mmCIF file of C-alpha atoms in Angstrom:
data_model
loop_
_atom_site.group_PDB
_atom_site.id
_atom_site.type_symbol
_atom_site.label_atom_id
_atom_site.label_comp_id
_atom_site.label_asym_id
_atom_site.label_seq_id
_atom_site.Cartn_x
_atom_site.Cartn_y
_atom_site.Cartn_z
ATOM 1 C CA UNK N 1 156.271 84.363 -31.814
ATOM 2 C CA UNK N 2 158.575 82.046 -29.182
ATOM 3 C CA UNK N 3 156.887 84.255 -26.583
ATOM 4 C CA UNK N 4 155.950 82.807 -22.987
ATOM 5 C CA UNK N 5 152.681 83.094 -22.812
ATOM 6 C CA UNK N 6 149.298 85.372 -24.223
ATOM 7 C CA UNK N 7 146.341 86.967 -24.021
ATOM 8 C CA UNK N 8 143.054 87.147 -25.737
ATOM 9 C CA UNK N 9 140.346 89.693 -24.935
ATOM 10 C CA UNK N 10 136.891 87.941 -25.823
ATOM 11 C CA UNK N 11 133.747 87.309 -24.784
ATOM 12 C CA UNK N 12 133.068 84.326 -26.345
ATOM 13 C CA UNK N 13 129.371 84.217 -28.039
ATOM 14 C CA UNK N 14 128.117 86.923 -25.236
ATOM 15 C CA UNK N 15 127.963 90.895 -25.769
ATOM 16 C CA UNK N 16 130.947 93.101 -25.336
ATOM 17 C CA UNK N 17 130.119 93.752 -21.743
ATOM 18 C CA UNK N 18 131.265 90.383 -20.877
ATOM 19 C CA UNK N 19 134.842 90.586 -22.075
ATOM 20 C CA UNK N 20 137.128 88.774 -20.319
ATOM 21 C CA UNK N 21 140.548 87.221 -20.844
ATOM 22 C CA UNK N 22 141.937 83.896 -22.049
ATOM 23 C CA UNK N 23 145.233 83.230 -20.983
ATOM 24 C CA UNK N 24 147.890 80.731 -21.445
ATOM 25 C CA UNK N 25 151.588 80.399 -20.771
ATOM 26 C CA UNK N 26 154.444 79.182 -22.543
ATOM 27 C CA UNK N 27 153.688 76.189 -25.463
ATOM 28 C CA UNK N 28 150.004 77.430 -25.804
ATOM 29 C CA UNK N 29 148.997 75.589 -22.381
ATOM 30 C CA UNK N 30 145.835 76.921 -20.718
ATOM 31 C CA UNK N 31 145.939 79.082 -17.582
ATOM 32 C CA UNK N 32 142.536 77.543 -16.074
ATOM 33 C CA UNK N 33 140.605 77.118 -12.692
ATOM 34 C CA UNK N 34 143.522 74.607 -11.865
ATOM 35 C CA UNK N 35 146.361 75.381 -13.797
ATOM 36 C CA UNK N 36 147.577 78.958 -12.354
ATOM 37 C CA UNK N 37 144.302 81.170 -12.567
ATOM 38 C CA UNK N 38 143.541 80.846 -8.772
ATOM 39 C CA UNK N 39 147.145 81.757 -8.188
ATOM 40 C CA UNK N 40 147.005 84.588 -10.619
ATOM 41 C CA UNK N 41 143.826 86.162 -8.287
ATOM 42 C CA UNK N 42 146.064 85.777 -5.324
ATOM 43 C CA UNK N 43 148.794 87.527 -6.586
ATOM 44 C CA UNK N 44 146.491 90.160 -8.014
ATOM 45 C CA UNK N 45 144.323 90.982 -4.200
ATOM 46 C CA UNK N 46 147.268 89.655 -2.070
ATOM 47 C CA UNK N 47 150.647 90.296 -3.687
ATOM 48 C CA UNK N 48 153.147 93.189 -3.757
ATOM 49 C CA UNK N 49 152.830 95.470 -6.853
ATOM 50 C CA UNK N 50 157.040 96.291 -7.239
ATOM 51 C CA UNK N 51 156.958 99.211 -9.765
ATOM 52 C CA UNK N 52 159.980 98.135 -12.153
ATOM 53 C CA UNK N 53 162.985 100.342 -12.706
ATOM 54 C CA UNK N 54 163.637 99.136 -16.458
ATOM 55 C CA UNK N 55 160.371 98.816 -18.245
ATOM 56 C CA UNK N 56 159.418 96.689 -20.815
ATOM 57 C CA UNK N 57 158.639 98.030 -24.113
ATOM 58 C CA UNK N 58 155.116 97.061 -26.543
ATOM 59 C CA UNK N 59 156.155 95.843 -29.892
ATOM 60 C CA UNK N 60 153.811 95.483 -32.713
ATOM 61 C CA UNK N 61 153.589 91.523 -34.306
ATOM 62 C CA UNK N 62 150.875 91.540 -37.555
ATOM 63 C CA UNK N 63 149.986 87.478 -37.150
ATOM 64 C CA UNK N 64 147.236 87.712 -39.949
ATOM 65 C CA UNK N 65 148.917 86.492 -42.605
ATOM 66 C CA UNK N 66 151.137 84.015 -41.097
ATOM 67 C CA UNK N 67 147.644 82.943 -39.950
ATOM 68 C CA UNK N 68 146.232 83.133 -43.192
ATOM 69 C CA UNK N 69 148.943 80.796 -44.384
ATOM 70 C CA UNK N 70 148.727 77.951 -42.400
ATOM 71 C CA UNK N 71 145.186 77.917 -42.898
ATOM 72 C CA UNK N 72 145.594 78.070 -46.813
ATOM 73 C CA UNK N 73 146.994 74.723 -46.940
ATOM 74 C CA UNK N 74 143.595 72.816 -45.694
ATOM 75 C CA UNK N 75 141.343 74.951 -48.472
ATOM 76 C CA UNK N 76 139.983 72.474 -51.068
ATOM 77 C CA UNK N 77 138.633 73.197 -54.248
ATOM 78 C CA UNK N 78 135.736 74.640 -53.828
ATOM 79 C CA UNK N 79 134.517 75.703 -57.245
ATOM 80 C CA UNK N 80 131.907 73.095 -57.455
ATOM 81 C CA UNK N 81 130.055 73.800 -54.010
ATOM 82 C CA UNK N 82 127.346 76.031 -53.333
ATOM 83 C CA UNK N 83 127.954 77.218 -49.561
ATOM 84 C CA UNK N 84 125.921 79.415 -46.948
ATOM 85 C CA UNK N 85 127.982 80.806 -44.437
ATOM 86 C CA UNK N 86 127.015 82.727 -41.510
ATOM 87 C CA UNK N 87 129.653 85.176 -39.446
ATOM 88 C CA UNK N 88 127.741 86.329 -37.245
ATOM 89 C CA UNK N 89 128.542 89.523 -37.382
ATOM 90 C CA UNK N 90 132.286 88.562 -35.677
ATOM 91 C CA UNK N 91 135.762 87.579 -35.598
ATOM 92 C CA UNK N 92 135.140 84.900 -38.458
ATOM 93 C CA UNK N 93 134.895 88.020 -41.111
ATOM 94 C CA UNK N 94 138.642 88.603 -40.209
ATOM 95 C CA UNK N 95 139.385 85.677 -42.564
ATOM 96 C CA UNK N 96 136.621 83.790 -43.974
ATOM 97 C CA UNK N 97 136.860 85.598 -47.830
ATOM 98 C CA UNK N 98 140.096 85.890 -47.926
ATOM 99 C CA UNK N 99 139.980 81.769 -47.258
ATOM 100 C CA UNK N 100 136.731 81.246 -49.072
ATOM 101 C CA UNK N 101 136.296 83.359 -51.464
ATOM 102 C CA UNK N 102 133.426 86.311 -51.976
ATOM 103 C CA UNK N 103 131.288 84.719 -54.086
ATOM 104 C CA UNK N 104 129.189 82.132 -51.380
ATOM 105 C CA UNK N 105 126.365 83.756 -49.886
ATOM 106 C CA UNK N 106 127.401 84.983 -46.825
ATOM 107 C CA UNK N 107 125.293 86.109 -43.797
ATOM 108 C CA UNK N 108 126.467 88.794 -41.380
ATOM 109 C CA UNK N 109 129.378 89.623 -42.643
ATOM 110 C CA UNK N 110 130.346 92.614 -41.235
ATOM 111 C CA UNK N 111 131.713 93.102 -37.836
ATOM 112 C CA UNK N 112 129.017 93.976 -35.038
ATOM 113 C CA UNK N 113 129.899 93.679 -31.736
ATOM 114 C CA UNK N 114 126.407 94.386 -30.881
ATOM 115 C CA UNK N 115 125.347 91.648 -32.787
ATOM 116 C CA UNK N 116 121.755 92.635 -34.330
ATOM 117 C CA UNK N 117 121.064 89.632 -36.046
ATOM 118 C CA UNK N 118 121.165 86.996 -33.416
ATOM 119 C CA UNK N 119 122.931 85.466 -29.894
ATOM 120 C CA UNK N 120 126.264 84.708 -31.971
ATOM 121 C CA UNK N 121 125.955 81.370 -30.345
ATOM 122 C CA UNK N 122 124.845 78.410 -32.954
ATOM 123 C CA UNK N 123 124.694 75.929 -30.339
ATOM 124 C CA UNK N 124 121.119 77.363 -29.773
ATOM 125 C CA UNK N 125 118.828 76.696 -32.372
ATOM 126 C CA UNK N 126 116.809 79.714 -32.352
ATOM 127 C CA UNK N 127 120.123 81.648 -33.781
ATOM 128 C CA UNK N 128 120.484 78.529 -36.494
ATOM 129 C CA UNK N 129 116.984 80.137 -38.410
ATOM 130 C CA UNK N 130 118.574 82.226 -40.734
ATOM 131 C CA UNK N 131 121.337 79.870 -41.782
ATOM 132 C CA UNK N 132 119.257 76.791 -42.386
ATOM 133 C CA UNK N 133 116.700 78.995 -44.175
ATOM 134 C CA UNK N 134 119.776 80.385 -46.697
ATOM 135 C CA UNK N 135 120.749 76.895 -46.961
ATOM 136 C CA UNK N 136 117.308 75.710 -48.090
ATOM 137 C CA UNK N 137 116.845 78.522 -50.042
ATOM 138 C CA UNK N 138 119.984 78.706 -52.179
ATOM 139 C CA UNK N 139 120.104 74.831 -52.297
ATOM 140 C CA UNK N 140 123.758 74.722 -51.040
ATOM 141 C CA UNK N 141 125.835 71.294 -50.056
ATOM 142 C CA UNK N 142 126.527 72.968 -46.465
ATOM 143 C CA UNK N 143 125.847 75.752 -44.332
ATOM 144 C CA UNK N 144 128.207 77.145 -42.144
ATOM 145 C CA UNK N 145 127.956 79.140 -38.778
ATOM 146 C CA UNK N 146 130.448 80.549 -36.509
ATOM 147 C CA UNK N 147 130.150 81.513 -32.552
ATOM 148 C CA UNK N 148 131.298 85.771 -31.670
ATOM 149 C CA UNK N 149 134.790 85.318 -31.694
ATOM 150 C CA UNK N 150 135.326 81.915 -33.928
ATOM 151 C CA UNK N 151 136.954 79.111 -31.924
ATOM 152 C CA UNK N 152 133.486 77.143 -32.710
ATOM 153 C CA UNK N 153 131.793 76.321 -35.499
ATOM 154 C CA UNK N 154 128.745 74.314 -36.229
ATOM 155 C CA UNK N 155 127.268 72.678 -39.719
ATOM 156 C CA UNK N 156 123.742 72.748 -41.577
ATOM 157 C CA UNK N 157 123.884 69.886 -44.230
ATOM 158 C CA UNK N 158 121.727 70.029 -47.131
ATOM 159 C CA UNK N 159 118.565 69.149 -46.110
ATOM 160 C CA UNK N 160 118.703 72.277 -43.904
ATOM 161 C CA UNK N 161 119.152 70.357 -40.392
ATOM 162 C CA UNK N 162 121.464 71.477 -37.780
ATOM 163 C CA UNK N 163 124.114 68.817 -37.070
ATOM 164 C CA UNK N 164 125.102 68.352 -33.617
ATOM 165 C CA UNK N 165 128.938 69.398 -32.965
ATOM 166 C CA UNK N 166 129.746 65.659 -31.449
ATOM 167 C CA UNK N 167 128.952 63.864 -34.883
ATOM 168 C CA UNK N 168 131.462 66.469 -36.637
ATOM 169 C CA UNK N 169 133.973 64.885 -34.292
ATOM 170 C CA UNK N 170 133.636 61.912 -35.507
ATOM 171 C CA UNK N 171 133.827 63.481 -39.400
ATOM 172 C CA UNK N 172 136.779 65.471 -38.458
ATOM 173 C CA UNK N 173 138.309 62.567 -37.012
ATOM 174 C CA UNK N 174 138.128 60.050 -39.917
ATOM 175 C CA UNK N 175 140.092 63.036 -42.111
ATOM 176 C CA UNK N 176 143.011 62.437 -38.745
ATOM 177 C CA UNK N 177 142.815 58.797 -38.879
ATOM 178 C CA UNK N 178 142.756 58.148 -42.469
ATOM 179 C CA UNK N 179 146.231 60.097 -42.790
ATOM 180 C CA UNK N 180 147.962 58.671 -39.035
ATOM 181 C CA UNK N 181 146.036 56.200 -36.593
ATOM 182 C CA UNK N 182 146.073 57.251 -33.300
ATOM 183 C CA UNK N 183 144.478 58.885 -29.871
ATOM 184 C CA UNK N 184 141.390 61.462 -30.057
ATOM 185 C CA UNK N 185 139.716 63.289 -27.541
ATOM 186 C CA UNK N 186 136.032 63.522 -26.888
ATOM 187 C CA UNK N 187 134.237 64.895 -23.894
ATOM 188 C CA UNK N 188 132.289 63.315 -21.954
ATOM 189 C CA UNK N 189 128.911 64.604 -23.184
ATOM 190 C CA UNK N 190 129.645 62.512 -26.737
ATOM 191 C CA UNK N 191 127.473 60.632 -28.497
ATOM 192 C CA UNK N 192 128.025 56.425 -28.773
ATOM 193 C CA UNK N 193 127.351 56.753 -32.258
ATOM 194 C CA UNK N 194 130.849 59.292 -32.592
ATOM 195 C CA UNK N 195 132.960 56.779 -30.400
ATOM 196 C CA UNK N 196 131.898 53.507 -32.084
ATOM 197 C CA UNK N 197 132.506 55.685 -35.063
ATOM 198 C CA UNK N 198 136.090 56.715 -34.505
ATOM 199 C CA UNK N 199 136.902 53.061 -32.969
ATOM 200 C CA UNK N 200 136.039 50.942 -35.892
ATOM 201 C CA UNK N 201 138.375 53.269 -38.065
ATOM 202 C CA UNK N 202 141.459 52.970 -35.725
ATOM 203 C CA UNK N 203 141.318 55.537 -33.206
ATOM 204 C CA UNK N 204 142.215 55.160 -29.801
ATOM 205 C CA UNK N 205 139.135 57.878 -28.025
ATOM 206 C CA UNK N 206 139.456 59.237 -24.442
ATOM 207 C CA UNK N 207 136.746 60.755 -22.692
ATOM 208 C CA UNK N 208 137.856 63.607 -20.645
ATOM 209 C CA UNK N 209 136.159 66.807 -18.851
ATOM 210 C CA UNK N 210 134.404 69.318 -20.560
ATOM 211 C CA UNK N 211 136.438 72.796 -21.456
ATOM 212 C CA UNK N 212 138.987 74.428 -23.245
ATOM 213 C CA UNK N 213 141.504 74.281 -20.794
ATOM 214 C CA UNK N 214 141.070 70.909 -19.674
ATOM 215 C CA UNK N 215 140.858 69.907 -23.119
ATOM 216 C CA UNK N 216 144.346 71.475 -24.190
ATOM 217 C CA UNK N 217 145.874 70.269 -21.479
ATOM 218 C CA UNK N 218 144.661 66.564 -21.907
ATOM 219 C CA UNK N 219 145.621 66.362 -25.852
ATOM 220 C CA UNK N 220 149.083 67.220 -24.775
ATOM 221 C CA UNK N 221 149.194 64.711 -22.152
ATOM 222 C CA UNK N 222 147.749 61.810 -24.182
ATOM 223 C CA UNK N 223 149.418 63.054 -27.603
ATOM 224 C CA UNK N 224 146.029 63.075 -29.381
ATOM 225 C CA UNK N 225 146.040 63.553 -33.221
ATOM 226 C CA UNK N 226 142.623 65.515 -32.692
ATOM 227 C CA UNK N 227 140.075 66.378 -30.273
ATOM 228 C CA UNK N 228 136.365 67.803 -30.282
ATOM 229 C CA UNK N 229 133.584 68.767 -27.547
ATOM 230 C CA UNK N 230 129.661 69.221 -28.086
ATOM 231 C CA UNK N 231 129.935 73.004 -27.805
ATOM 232 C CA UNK N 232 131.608 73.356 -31.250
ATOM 233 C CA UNK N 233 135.126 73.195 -30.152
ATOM 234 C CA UNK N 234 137.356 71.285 -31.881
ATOM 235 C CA UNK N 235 141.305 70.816 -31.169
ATOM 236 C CA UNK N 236 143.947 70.172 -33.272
ATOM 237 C CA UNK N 237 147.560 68.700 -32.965
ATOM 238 C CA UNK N 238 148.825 70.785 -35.710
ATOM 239 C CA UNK N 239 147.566 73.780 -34.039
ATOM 240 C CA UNK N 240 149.529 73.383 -30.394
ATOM 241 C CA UNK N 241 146.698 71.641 -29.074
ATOM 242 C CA UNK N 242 144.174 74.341 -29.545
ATOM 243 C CA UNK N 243 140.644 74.967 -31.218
ATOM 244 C CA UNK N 244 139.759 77.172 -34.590
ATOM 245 C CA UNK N 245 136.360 77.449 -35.762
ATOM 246 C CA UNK N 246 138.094 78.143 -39.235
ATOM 247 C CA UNK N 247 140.397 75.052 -39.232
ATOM 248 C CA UNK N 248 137.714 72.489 -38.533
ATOM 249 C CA UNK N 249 135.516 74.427 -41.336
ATOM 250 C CA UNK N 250 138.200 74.130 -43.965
ATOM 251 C CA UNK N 251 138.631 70.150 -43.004
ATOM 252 C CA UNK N 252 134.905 69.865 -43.105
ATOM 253 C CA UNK N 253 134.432 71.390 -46.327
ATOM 254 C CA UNK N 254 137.473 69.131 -47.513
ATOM 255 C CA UNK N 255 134.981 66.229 -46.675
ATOM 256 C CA UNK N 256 131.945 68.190 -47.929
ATOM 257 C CA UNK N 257 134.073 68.318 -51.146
ATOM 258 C CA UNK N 258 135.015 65.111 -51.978
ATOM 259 C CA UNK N 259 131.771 63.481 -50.865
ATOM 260 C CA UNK N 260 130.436 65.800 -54.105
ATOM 261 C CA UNK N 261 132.927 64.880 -56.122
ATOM 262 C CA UNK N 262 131.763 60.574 -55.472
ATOM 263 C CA UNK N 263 127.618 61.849 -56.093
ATOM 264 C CA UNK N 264 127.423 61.641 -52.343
ATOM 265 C CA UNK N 265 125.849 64.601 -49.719
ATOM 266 C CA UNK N 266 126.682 65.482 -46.456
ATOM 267 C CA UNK N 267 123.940 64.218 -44.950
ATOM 268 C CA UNK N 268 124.183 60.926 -46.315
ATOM 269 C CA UNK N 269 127.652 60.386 -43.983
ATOM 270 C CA UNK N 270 126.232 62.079 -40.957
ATOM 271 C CA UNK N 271 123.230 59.233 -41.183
ATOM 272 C CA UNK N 272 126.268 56.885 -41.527
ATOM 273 C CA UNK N 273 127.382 58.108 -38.164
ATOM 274 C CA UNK N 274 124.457 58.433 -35.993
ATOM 275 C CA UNK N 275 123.239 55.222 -35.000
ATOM 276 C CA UNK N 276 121.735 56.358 -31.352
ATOM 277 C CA UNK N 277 118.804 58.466 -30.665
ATOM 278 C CA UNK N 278 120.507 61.628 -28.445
ATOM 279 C CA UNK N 279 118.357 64.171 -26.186
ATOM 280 C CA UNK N 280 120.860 66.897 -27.475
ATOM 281 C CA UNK N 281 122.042 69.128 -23.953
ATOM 282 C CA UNK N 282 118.409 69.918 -21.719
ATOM 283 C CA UNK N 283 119.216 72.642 -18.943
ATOM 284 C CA UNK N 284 117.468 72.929 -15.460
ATOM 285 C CA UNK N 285 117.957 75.792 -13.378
ATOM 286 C CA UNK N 286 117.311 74.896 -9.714
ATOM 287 C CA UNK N 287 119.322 76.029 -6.392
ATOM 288 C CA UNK N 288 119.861 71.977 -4.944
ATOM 289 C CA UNK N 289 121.970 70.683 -7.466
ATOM 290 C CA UNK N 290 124.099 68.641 -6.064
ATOM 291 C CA UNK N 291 121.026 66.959 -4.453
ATOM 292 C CA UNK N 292 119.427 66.130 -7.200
ATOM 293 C CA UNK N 293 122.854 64.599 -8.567
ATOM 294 C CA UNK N 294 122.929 62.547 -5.524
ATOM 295 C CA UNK N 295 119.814 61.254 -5.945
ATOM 296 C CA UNK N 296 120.877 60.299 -10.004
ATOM 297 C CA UNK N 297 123.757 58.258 -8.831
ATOM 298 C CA UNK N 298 121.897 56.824 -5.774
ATOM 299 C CA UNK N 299 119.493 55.357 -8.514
ATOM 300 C CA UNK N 300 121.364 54.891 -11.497
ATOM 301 C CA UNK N 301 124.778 53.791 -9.767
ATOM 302 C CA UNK N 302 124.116 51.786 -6.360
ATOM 303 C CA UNK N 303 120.512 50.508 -6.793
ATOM 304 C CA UNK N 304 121.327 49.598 -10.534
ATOM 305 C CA UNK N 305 124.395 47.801 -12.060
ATOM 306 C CA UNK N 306 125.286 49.891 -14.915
ATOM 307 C CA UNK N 307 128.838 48.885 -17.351
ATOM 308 C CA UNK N 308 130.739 51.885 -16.442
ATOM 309 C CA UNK N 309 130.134 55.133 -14.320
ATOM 310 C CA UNK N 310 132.605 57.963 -14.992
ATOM 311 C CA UNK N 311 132.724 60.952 -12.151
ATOM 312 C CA UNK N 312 135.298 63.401 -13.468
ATOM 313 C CA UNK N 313 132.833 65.812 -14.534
ATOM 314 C CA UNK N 314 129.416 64.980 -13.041
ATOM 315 C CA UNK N 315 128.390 61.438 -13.797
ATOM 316 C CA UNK N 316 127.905 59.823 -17.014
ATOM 317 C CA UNK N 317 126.386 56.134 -16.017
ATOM 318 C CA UNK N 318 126.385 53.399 -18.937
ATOM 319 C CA UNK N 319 124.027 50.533 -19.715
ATOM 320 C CA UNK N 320 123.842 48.157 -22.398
ATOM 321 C CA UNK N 321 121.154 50.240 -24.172
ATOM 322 C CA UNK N 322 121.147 53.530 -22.828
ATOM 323 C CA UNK N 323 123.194 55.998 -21.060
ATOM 324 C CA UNK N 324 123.505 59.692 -19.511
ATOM 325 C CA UNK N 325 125.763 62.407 -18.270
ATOM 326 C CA UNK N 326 124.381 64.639 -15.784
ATOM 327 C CA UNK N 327 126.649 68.100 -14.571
ATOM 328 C CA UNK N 328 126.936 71.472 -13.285
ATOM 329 C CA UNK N 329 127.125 74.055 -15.645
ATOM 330 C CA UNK N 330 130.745 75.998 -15.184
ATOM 331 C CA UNK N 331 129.594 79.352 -16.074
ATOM 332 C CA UNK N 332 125.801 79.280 -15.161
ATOM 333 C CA UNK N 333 123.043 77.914 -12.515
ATOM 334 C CA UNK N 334 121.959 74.754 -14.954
ATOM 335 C CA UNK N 335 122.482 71.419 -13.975
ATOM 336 C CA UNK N 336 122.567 69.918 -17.597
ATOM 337 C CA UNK N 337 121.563 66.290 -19.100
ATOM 338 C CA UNK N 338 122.744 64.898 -21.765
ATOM 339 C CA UNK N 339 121.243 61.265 -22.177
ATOM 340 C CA UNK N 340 120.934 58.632 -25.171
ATOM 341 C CA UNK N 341 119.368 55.149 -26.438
ATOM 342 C CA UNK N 342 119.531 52.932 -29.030
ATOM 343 C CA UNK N 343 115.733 53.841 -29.445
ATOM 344 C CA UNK N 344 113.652 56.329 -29.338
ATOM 345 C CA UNK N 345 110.769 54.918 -27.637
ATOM 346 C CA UNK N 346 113.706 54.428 -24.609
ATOM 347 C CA UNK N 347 115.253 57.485 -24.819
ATOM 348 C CA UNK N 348 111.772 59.321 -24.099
ATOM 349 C CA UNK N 349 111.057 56.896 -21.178
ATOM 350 C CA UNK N 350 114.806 57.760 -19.417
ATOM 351 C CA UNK N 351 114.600 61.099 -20.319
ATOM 352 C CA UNK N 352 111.403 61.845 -18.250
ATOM 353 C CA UNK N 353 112.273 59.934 -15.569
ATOM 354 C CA UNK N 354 115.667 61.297 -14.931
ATOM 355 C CA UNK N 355 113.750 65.190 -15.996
ATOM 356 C CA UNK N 356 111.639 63.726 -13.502
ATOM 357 C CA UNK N 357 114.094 63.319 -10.416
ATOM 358 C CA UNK N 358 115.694 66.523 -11.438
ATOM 359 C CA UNK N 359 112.443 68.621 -11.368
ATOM 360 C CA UNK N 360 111.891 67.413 -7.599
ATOM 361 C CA UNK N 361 114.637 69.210 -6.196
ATOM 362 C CA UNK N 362 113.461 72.665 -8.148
#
């Protein structure tokens, strides 16, 4: 649209009453926290309102189908899958049959911004039941689920478990680097087993703060080929730098695809991947946060001598065998852990002693 800048109404994966805006300025960069949003709120309670004396004028763009076009080129052949895919009753029934097809067994596919069915967030398992059921049920090679308004997306292989959004990074990456080595972003909740992935194959991987709009930002600055985040967002280069649910679905099913086509499943290259036992993301809600992250990098940083210690966005301390990431929610009062070993038996021992240290200041 060579426009110079937008706005998107959404509430992400929460109900209607929570609609807010997304905004970014000219070559699709984020207005964030600290890229212009603070400034916007001062212009907005402290600034002069100057009524202009030649208005603008609203002029009607359809985008659908040039939409629908650039996602057309990443649609495999499908005819030889059997897929379960859940809308969620949102913004992914916009596209996903004209994409797909109508013949998969769909879930929730009508819009419903009430969503009846369940929190139209799949990073919560309890909203995963119905999809991993369908999958089960109708024996398909994947299930896939999208979030209320479809920037994220999250995968059930075959065997009807829920595979966390940090080991599709590493899935959607290898499609990246096996066409053009170069840099991808992770944040810095990611699993090992996705960055010793992505390394061995050729890609350079940066660790960088959790969010969309640091995220956007930080794939422009380091020119990465691809990016992707725990929550289900993944960024792409070909897209200006920013996420789409439906674009990392069509790459995945790409994979999905020609895995099929070799006798191979889905599951069988995620347990190709994951070589680390992961806690997955555990919230606490307590008031003294930033005591009981004190306390974490008192032990864990001063007292111990770890490999690395990274402080852009909480800490995530590293050890031979084991490490964590410990942060402040952005949008809620959790203080969140993610931590990981090469073993079980050691991640359950770190785990309750940092839950441990955490719980004290509750």
């Amino acid at each position: 649209l060579k426009v110079g800048g937008s706005v998107q109404i959404t509430a992400s994966h929460n109900p209607a009453v929570y609609n807010g805006l997304k905004i970014s300025r000219k070559g699709a960069l984020p207005v964030g926290e600290n890229s212009g949003l603070r400034d916007l709120e001062d212009m907005v309670y402290n600034g002069t309102v100057t009524i202009t004396k030649s208005p603008g004028k609203v002029v009607d763009k359809p985008v659908k189908d040039a939409y629908l076009d650039f996602l057309r080129a990443y649609v495999p052949d499908l005819t030889e899958l059997d897929l379960s895919i859940d809308l969620s009753h949102g913004m992914a029934n916009l596209l996903a049959k004209d994409l797909l097809g109508e013949h998969h067994h769909y879930l929730y596919d009508h819009f419903d911004g009430t969503f009846p069915a369940h929190e139209p967030n799949p990073l919560e398992e309890e909203n995963c039941k119905d999809i991993k059921a369908a999958v089960l049920e109708n024996k398909s090679d994947v299930g896939v689920i999208f979030d209320g308004d479809a920037d994220r997306v999250m995968f059930i292989d075959e065997k009807g478990r829920f595979i966390q959004p940090d080991y599709i990074t590493a899935v959607i990456g290898e499609y990246f680097l096996a066409k053009k080595k170069g840099n991808v972003l992770q944040d810095i909740r990611t699993s090992r087993s996705t960055t010793e992935y992505l390394e061995k194959l050729g890609g350079r991987v940066t660790t960088w703060k959790v969010g969309h709009s640091y995220a956007k930002t930080k794939m422009k600055e380091i020119d990465a080929i691809f990016g992707g985040e725990l929550a289900g967002h993944y960024y792409f280069k070909d897209f200006n730098n920013c996420d789409s649910g439906m674009l990392a679905a069509l790459i995945v099913l790409q994979v999905v695809a020609k895995l099929h086509a070799q006798g191979k499943t889905f599951s069988s290259l995620i347990d190709t991947i994951v070589t680390y036992a992961n806690s997955g993301e555990t919230n606490f809600k307590l008031q003294q946060k930033d005591e009981a992250m004190a306390a974490l990098y008192q032990k864990y940083a001063v007292e111990q001598t770890p490999l690395a210690v990274l402080d852009f966005d909480g800490y995530r301390i590293e050890f031979a065998d084991w490490w964590f990431n410990v942060r402040k929610s952005n949008t809620e009062p959790y203080l969140r852990l993610v931590a990981e070993a090469r073993t079980e038996a050691l991640l359950a021992e770190k785990v309750g002693e940092i839950s441990r240290i955490i719980k004290s200041f509750s």
